[in-house]
C-alpha angles and dihedrals in degrees: 000000000000120000091244091055091050092048091049091050093049091047090052091052092048091049091049091057098036101050095064089051091051090050089056089058092055111134110245118187117231108251124224093231137032127294110251104181143021091037092176101064137096113307132209121266092231143058114195109234094011139078124250118212136189123218095274092053092042090054090050090051089050092049091050086062098212102101131074115226111219119198112200099181108145122250117224111239122227105269113251120243098021110177113265111273095024112139113224118203116188108233114254119243127202119209141173110291110264095016124133114235114218101173125201096017097110100072118118090244121032121203114229092263094056093040089056091044092051095047091048091047092052090046090052098046094043095044087232091300108129090192092061109118111252122190113202121199145151122160129321112286093015117140092196092080091047091050092048093049091048090050092050089053091050089051090057104264107147106192102053117161123189120205104192096183090059122167091346093059092042092054092046088060090048091240121158121283134173140189110278130228118195115251113248 
């Protein structure tokens, strides 16, 4: 192969792996309301009224031991009308070790059941103290954690922390994770 062909091939490979990373750095403005669609897409870098942390800061918050980490990754429901005899296995979910999993509370609109579940979950994990630090997360580029953190702020929680890299960032740093069980 000629040197030019090799350089062109290497450039193509570098571009292939670099372009997705550049897309992750896309600037996304913070909306006034909740995100209602395309939950797995680039997120804003800010959360009005809350703090945004990277993995290093999230780990420091965890080590301080005062905050509750709240995972809002959705849980797939059992499909309706499965053929008789079909075995349904709820998909497993891995979360940050010690986190509380409140699934399905990060959608843009919550039905009354999930609104009640979310409020009760926040009441439980905070011990009724709206100044208790709460760290909301999901996966990287997941609007559900942003929506949940925004909702907690609107409900009067005053120390809301958003960790946008979520479980993905935590795993990349080789920090402890565990299988999650939804909070009741």
